[in-house]
Coordinates of C-alpha atoms and ligand atoms in Angstrom, one line a residue:
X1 CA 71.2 113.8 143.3
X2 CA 74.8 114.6 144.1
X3 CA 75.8 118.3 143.8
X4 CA 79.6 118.9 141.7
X5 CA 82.6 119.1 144.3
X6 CA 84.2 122.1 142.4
X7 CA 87.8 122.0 144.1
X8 CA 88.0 117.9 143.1
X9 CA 87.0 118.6 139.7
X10 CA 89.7 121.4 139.8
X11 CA 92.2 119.1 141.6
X12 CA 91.3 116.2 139.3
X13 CA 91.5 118.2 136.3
X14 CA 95.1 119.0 137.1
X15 CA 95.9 115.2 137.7
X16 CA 94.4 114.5 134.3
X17 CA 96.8 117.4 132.7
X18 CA 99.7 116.3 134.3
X19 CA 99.1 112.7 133.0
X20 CA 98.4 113.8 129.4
X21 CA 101.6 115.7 129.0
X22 CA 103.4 113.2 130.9
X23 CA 102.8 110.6 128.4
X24 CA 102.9 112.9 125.2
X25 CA 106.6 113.8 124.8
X26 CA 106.3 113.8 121.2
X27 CA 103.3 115.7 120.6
X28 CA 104.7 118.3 123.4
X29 CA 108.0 118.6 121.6
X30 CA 105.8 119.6 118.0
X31 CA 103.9 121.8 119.4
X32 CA 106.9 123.6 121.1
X33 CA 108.4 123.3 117.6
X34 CA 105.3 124.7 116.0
X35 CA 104.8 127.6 118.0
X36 CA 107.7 128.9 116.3
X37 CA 105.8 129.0 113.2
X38 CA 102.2 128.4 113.8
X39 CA 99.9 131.5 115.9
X40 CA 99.6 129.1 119.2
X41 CA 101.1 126.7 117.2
X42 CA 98.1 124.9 115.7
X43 CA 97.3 125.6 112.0
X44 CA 93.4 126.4 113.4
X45 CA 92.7 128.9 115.6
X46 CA 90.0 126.6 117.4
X47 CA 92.7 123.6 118.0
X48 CA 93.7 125.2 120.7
X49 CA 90.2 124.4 122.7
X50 CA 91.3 120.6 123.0
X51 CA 90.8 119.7 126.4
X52 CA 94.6 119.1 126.6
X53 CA 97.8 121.2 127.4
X54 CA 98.1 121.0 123.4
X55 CA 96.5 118.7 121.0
X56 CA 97.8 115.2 120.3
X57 CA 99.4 115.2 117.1
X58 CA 98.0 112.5 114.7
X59 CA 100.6 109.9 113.3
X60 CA 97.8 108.5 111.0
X61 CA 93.8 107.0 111.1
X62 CA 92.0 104.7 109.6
X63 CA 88.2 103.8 110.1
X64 CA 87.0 104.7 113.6
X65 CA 90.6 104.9 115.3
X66 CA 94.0 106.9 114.9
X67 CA 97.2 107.0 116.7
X68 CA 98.7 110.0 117.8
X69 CA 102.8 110.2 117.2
X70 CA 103.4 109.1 120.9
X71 CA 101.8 105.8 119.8
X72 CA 98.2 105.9 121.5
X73 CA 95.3 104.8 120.3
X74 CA 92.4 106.6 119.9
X75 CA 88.9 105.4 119.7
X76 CA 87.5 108.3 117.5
X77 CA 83.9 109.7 118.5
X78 CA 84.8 113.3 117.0
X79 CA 85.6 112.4 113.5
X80 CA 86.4 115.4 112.4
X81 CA 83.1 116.9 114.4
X82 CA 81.1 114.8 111.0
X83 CA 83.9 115.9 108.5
X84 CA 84.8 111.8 108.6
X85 CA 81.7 110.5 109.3
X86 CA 82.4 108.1 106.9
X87 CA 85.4 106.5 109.0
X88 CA 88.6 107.8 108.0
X89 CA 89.8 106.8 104.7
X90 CA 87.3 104.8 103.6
X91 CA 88.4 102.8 101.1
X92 CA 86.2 103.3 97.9
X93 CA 86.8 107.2 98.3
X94 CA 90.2 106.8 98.5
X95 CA 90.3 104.0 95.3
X96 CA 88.6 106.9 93.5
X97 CA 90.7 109.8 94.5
X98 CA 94.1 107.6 93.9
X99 CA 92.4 106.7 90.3
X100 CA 90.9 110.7 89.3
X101 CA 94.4 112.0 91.0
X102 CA 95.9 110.7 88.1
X103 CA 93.7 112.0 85.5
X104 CA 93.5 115.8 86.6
X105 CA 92.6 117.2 90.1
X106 CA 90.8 120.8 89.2
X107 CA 90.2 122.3 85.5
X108 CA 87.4 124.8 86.1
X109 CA 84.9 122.3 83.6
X110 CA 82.6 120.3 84.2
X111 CA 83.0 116.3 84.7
X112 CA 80.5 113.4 84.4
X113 CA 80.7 112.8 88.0
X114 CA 79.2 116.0 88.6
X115 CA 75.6 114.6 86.6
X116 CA 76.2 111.6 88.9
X117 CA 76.6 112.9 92.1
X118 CA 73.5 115.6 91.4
X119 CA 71.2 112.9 90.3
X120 CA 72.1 110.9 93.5
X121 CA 71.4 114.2 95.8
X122 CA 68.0 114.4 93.5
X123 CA 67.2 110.8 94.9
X124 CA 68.3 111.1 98.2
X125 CA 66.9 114.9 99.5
X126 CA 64.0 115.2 96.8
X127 CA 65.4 118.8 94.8
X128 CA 65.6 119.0 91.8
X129 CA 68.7 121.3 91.0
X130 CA 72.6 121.3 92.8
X131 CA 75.4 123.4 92.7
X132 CA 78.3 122.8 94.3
X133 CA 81.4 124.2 96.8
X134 CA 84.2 123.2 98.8
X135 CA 82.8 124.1 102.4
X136 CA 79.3 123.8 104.0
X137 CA 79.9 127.2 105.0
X138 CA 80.2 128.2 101.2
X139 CA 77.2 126.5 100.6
X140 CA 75.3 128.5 103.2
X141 CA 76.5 131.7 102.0
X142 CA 75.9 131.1 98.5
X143 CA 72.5 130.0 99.4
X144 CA 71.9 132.9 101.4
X145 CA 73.1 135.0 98.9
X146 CA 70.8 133.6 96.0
X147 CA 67.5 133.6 98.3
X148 CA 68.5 137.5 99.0
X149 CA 68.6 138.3 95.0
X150 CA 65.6 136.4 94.3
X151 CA 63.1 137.5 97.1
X152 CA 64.8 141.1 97.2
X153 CA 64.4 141.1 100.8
X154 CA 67.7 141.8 102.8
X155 CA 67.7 139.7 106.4
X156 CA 67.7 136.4 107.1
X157 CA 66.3 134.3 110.4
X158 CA 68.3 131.9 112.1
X159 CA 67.8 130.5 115.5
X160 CA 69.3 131.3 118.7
X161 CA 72.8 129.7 119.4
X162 CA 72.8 128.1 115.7
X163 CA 75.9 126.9 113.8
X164 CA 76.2 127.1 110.0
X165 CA 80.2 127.9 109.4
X166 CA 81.8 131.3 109.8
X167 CA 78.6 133.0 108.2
X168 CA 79.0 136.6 109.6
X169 CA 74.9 136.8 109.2
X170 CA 74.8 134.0 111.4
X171 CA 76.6 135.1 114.5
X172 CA 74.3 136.9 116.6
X173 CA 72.5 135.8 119.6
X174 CA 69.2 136.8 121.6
X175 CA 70.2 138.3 124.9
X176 CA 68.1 137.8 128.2
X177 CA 66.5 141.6 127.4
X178 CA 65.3 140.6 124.5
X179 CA 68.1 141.9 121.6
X180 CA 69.6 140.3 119.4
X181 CA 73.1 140.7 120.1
X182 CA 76.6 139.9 117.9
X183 CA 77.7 136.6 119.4
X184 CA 80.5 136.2 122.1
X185 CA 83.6 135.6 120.5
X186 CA 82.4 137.4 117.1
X187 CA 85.6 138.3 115.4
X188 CA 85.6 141.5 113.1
X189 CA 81.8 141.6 112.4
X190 CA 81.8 143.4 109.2
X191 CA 78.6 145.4 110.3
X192 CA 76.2 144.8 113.3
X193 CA 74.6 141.3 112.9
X194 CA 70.9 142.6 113.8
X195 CA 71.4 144.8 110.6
X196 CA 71.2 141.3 108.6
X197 CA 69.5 139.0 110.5
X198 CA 67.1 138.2 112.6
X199 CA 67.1 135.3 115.3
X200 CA 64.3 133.6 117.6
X201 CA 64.5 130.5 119.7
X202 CA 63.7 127.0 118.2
X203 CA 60.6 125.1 118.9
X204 CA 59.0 129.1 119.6
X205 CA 56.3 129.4 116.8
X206 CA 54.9 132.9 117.8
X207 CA 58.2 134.3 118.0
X208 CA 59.1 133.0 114.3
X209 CA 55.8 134.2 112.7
X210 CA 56.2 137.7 114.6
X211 CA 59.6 138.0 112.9
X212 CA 58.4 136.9 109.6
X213 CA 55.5 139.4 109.4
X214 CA 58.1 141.8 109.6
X215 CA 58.0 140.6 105.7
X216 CA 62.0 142.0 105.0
X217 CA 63.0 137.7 105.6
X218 CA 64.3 136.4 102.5
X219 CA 64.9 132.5 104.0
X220 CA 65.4 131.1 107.2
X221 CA 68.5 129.3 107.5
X222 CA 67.7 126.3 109.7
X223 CA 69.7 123.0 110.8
X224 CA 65.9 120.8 111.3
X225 CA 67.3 119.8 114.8
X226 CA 69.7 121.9 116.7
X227 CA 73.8 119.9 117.0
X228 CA 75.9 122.5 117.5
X229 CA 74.7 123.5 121.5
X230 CA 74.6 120.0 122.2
X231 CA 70.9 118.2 120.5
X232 CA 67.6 120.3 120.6
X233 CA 65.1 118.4 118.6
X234 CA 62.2 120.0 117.0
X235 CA 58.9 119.6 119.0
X236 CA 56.3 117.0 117.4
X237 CA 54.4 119.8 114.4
X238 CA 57.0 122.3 114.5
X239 CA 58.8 121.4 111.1
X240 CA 55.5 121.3 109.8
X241 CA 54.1 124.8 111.3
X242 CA 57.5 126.4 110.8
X243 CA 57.2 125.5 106.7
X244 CA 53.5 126.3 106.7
X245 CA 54.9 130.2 108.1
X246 CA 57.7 130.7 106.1
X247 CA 55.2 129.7 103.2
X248 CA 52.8 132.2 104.4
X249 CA 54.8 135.0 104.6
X250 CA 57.1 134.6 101.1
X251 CA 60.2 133.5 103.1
X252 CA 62.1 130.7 101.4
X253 CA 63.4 127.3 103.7
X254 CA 67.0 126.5 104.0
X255 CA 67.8 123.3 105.9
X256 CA 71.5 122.5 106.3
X257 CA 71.8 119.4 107.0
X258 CA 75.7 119.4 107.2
X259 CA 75.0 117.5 110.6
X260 CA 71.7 116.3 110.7
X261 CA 72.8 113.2 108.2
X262 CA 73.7 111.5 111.2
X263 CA 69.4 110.9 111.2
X264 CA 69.9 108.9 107.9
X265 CA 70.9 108.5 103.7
X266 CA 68.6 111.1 103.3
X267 CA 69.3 113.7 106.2
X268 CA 66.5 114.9 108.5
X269 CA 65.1 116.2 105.5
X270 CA 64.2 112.5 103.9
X271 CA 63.5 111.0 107.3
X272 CA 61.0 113.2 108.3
X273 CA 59.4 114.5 104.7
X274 CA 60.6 118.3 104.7
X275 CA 59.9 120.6 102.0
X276 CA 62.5 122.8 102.1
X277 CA 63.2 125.1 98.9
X278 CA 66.9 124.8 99.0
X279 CA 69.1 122.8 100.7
X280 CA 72.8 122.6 102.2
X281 CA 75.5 119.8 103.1
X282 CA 79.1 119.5 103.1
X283 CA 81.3 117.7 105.2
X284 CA 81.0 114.0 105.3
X285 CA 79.8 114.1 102.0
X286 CA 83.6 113.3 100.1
X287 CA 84.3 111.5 102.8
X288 CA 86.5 114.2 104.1
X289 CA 87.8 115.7 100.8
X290 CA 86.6 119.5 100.6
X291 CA 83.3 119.3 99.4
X292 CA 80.0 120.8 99.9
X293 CA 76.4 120.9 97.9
X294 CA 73.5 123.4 98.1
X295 CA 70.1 122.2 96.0
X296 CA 67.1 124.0 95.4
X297 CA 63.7 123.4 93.7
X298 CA 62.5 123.6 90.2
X299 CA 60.7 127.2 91.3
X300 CA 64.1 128.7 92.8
X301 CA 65.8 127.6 90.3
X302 CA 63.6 129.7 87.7
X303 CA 63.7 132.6 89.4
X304 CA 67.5 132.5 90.0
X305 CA 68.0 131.8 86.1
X306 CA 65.1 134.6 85.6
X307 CA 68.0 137.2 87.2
X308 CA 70.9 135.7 85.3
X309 CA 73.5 137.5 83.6
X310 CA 75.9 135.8 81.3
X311 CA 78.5 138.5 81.5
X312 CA 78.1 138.9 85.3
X313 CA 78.2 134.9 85.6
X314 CA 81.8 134.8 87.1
X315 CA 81.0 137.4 90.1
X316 CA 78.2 138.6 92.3
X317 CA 79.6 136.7 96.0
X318 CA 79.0 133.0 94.5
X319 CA 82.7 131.8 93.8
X320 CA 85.2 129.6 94.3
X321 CA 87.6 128.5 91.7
X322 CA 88.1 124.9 92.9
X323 CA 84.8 124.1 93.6
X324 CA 83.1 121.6 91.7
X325 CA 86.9 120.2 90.6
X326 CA 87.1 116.7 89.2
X327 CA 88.8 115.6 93.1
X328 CA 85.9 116.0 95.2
X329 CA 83.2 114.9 92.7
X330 CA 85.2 111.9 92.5
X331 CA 84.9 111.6 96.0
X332 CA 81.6 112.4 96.7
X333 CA 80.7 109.9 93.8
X334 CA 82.4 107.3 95.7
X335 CA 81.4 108.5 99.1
X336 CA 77.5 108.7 98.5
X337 CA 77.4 105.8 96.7
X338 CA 79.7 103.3 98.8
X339 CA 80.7 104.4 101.7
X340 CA 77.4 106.6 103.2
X341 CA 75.1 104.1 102.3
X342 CA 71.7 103.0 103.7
X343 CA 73.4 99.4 104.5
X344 CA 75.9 101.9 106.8
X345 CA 73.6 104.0 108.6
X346 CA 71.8 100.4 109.3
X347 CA 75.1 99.8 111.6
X348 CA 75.8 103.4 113.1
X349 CA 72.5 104.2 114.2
X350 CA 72.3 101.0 116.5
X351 CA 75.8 102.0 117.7
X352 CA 74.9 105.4 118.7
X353 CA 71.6 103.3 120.6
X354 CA 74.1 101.4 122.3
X355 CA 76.3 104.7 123.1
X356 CA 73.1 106.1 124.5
X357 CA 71.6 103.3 126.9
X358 CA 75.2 103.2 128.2
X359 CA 75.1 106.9 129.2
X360 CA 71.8 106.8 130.0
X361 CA 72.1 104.1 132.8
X362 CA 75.4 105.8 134.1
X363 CA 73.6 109.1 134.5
X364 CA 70.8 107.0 136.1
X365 CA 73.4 104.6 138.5
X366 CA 75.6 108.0 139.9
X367 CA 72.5 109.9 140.2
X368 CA 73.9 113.1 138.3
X369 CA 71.7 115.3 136.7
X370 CA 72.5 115.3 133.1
X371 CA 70.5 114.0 130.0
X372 CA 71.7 111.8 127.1
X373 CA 70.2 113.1 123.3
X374 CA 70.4 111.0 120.3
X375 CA 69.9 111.7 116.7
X376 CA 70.2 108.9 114.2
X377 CA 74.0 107.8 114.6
X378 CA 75.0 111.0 117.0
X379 CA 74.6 111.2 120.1
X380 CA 75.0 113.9 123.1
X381 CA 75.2 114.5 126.7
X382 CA 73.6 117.6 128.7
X383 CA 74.8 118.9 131.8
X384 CA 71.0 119.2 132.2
X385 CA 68.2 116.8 133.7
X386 CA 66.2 117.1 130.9
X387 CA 66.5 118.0 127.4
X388 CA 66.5 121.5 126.6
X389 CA 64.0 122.9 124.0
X390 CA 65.9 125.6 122.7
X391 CA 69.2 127.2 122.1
X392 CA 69.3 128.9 125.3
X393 CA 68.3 126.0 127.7
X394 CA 70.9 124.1 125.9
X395 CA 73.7 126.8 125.9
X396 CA 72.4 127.5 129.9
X397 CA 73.4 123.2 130.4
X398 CA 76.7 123.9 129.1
X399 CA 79.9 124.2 131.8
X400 CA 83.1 124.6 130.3
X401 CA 85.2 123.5 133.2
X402 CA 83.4 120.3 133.7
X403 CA 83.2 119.4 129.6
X404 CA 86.8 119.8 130.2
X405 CA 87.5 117.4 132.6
X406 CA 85.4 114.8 130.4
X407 CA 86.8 114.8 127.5
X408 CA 90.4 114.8 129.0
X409 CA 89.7 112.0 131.4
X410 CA 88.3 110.4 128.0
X411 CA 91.3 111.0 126.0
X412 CA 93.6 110.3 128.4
X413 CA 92.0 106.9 128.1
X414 CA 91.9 106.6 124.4
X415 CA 88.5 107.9 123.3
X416 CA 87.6 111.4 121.4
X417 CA 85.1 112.9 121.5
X418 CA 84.1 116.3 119.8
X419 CA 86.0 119.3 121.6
X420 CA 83.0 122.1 121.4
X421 CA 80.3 120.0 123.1
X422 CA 80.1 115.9 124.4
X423 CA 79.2 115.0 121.0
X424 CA 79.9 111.3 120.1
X425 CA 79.1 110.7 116.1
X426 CA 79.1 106.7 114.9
X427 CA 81.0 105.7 111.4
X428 CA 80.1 102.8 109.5
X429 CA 83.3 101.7 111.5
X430 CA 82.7 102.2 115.2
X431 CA 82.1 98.8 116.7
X432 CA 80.6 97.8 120.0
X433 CA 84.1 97.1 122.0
X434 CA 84.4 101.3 121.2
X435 CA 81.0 101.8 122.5
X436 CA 81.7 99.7 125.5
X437 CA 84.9 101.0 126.4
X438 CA 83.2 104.1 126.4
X439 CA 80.7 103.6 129.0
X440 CA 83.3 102.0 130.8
X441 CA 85.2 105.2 130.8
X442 CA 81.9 107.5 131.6
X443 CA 81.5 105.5 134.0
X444 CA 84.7 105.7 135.8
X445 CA 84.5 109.3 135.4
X446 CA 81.5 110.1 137.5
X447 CA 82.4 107.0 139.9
X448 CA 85.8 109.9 141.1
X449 CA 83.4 112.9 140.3
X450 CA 80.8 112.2 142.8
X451 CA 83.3 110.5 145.3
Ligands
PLP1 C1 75.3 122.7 110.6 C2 76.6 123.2 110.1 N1 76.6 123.8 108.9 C3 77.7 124.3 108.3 C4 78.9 124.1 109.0 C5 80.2 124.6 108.4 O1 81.0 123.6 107.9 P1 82.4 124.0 107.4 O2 83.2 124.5 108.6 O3 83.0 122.7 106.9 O4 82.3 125.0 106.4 C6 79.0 123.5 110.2 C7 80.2 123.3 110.9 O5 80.3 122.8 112.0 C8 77.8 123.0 110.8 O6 77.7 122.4 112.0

């Protein structure tokens, strides 16, 4: 095993960011011209964590590649960290956007594509009931907000370095003494996390069922495999055990599986046989129009309807006036039905294989010690040996400086891949000259790392 040569990663790094500016006049001269009007000038505050000086700015894209307004082309492993999953403007959602566009956009009623898309969740995730909202993190916080009322319990349990949106009841982490903590980076916590929330490490059963038999946990809001900390996977039994306890101690199961639909048409949920009580996904799901879904069972759907109030129908923290509009349940329509297909993930998943032996042999070849994760069509490498079993081992592996230097050297060579971790997520689009060039690239990357 080679140990990292910090100064050449520092003095490589600086190569790298001289040559993406140097060959981005364009996108340089926008975002000089959008600082003028945009805070860093990037309309989201977390553009500003591409690996670049700025962000390349995006002339157009289409299926798994896009060119930036300099003219270079992109092989796209981020999509839109899942939000195109689908390939960028897949054609049937965009026949059926064009066609409802024309016929009203948003009219706060309800249209027939609404029954379709809900009957098409039914077959794909098992529940019986949907609603629907324009973000995942809606949909978690609508959820969350429902299981609250229903079990009149106030916290919720999430695990340790999770990702479900900008949830305030989600941002807290577990801190080497033992407390839960407000995450790093938490911005204007409306009140102290630990107030709402509890949080234990994944794949730790006795620390789960001790905070459950606190009995004050309404649901616990879990993705079934960790993506947002690079991949954790669930332990062989510990879906299982974990809806055995919740069970147990009157705490209802949410699985979002805004990320986990990489494992398949049905999520994690359908692939592996989860029970959950309520469900949440948004995303790729309108196959990049604003769109989200949260279902639940016939028995949580009786007890919400048993608290109902007409008159109060139009308040209480579940909202949005432009969810459910006539657009995105076009979309979604179109999406589940043509684009996210089982026919598809029968071509991503084998991608993200090949994505992964090419990593894999790499890491094995340079002798580095990092690990290569993969889950259905996404796939992840860990600056790590081996692959962590919780939030923490995972979030230990990470090392900013270095995830730098990799997705720059990548993107200065015409790949993307996600900018919060070394994700790499396969559409119905990406081909194997992508994967390949890819290897290529990680390859050449380690090849002047370990120099
Ligand atoms: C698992 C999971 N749930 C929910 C969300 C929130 O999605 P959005 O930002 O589209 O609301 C994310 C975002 O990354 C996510 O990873």
């Amino acid at each position: 095993m080679k140990s990292l040569n910090r100064p050449r990663l520092a003095s490589l790094m600086q190569r790298e960011q001289k040559k993406f500016v140097d060959e981005r006049p364009k996108s340089k001269a926008l975002i000089e011209r959008g600082k003028k009007s945009l805070l860093a000038g990037v309309p989201m505050n977390w553009m500003v964590k591409w690996a670049g000086a700025f962000p390349p700015f995006v002339r157009e894209a289409q299926g798994g590649h896009f060119y930036d307004v300099d003219g270079h082309r992109y092989i796209d492993f981020c999509l839109g960290d899942t939000g195109a999953m689908t390939g960028h403007s897949p054609f049937a959602t965009v026949k059926a956007i064009e066609e409802q566009s024309k016929r009203g956009i948003t009219l706060m009623l309800p249209s027939e594509d609404s029954i379709f898309v809900s009957e098409e969740l039914q077959k794909r995730f098992g529940l019986t009931y949907w609603q629907f909202a324009l973000t995942a993190t809606d949909a978690n916080r609508f959820s969350i907000r429902l299981a609250r009322q229903i079990t009149g319990r106030p916290k919720i349990l999430v695990f340790n370095w999770c990702y479900h949106g900008s949830v305030d009841e989600t941002f807290i982490t577990l801190h080497p003494d033992g407390t839960a903590q407000a995450r790093r980076g938490n911005v204007g916590p409306p009140v102290d996390p630990s107030v709402t929330t509890r949080v234990v490490e994944f794949n730790d059963l006795n620390a789960l069922e001790a905070a459950l038999a606190h009995g004050d946990v309404a649901c616990v809001l879990a993705e079934p495999a960790l993506t947002n900390v690079g991949i954790v996977l669930p332990e062989p039994g510990y879906h299982a055990t974990l809806r055995e306890l919740t069970r147990k101690h009157g705490t209802l199961l949410i699985i979002d599986e805004t990320h986990t639909i990489c494992a398949g048409p049905g999520g994690f949920t359908r692939a592996e046989n989860l029970q959950p009580d309520m469900l949440v996904i948004g995303k790729p799901i309108g196959g990049g129009v604003p769109s989200a879904t949260y279902g639940f069972t016939q028995e949580v759907a009786d007890m919400i309807t048993a608290r109902h109030s007409l008159e109060d129908s139009d308040t209480g923290g579940i909202g949005g006036t432009l969810a459910g509009n006539a657009l995105s349940l076009a979309a979604m329509r179109a999406t589940l039905t043509k684009v996210l297909t089982k026919e598809a993930f029968d071509r991503m998943i084998p991608m993200a294989e090949r994505w992964t032996t090419g990593v894999q042999k790499a890491i094995q070849d340079f002798q580095v010690p990092w690990h290569v994760t993969r889950l259905g069509c996404r796939a992840e490498y860990l600056f790590a040996p081996k692959a962590p079993k919780n939030g923490t081992e995972a979030h230990d592996a990470m090392d900013f400086e270095l995830e730098r230097f990799m997705h720059l050297y990548a993107m200065n060579r015409g790949i993307l891949l996600t900018p919060f971790h070394n994700m790499a997520l396969m559409s119905p689009s990406s081909a194997p000259e992508d994967v390949d060039r890819h290897t290529q690239v990680f390859r050449d990357a380690l090849k002047e790392l370990v120099a």
